[in-house]
């Protein structure tokens, strides 16, 4: 659920939000991403409109009351913290652009009640969901949408794409012969991750048995998007989210992305390869998927991999193979110091 407040926007608020949206797009943000960054500002502006206030006359108590209203609407603390952070960034820009010395968010804070551990689904449970989707798509008389939905689920899990990235995929971005897909990521950064064999088979089945018919449902120019709606138009991120949610109540596109990375990390895949395929700018972001290891395991790996650590490990192995009798120590012959006259 989204908090949209009540009442129309003030004219000054609408102009400022539109200028902020254009600025974020000039920074390289996509149109959809810029709109998402503006959404909490619009919500707060509508909340203020019900109080006969605007973004330029808001005060700290107004921000606190807005956060309380979000809680009453069922918005979780993590989402509230994200909205508050985006609103604070807007007011920082407003201060630089218009010289407005105001920031009602400066004294507001959302207590952290969540963890940053990624939410992934157990491998066996996810396998059952995907097998169920495959069975629905391969049964005699399967609908076009069942075939499409199976391909969407398998590709989400097979290449760990974000929902916005999946929405931008076109048919030409796929290379089924090579087994990879060109993903246009955040910040105009492209990457070429491999896809699983099952995902390749599912997408190939969709391209041959469902997409040509869906493409013909649209009048006029045909859509180049990979996944199409029942009207033959490009399937948006909301439609994809609903498809994934319909497959399982606890599933979402981002949980499929988390599951892809978590299952690879648990299988011992290199964290650098996972970072590259996920499109993370920093390795620290990908490190959340690494399993917890004890200090003894870290020490063992360090001795095995480090050049001097290997020598240390060999020395320890020799000592363990030839232990000294009790009470005796090893004699170490130190070179005698030179005596200078």
PDB file of C-alpha atoms in Angstrom, residues 3 7 44 58 90 92 100 106 123 138 144 156 182 199 217 224 226 229-230 235 237 240 246 248 281-282 295 323:
ATOM      1  CA  UNK A   3       0.525   6.631   1.218  1.00  0.00           C
ATOM      2  CA  UNK A   7      -5.666  17.140  -1.512  1.00  0.00           C
ATOM      3  CA  UNK A  44       4.492  14.506   1.900  1.00  0.00           C
ATOM      4  CA  UNK A  58       6.619  22.521   6.602  1.00  0.00           C
ATOM      5  CA  UNK A  90      15.017  16.602  -1.762  1.00  0.00           C
ATOM      6  CA  UNK A  92      19.045  19.360   0.528  1.00  0.00           C
ATOM      7  CA  UNK A 100      15.358  27.731   1.130  1.00  0.00           C
ATOM      8  CA  UNK A 106      16.457  17.041  10.262  1.00  0.00           C
ATOM      9  CA  UNK A 123      16.362 -23.962  -2.813  1.00  0.00           C
ATOM     10  CA  UNK A 138       3.920 -27.654 -20.835  1.00  0.00           C
ATOM     11  CA  UNK A 144      -0.157 -18.135 -23.741  1.00  0.00           C
ATOM     12  CA  UNK A 156      14.278 -13.819 -13.027  1.00  0.00           C
ATOM     13  CA  UNK A 182      22.373  -8.146 -22.287  1.00  0.00           C
ATOM     14  CA  UNK A 199      15.807 -20.428 -18.229  1.00  0.00           C
ATOM     15  CA  UNK A 217      -2.706  -8.663 -30.616  1.00  0.00           C
ATOM     16  CA  UNK A 224      10.134  -5.014 -29.364  1.00  0.00           C
ATOM     17  CA  UNK A 226      10.703  -9.423 -24.700  1.00  0.00           C
ATOM     18  CA  UNK A 229       0.958  -8.338 -21.929  1.00  0.00           C
ATOM     19  CA  UNK A 230      -2.298  -9.929 -23.054  1.00  0.00           C
ATOM     20  CA  UNK A 235       4.761  -5.773 -19.805  1.00  0.00           C
ATOM     21  CA  UNK A 237       7.292  -3.811 -13.734  1.00  0.00           C
ATOM     22  CA  UNK A 240       5.762  -8.689 -13.656  1.00  0.00           C
ATOM     23  CA  UNK A 246       0.703 -14.996  -8.041  1.00  0.00           C
ATOM     24  CA  UNK A 248       3.694 -17.773  -4.479  1.00  0.00           C
ATOM     25  CA  UNK A 281      29.271  -1.383  -8.003  1.00  0.00           C
ATOM     26  CA  UNK A 282      30.903  -2.355  -4.690  1.00  0.00           C
ATOM     27  CA  UNK A 295      37.834 -17.859  12.534  1.00  0.00           C
ATOM     28  CA  UNK A 323      55.901 -34.466  17.610  1.00  0.00           C
TER      29      UNK A 323
END
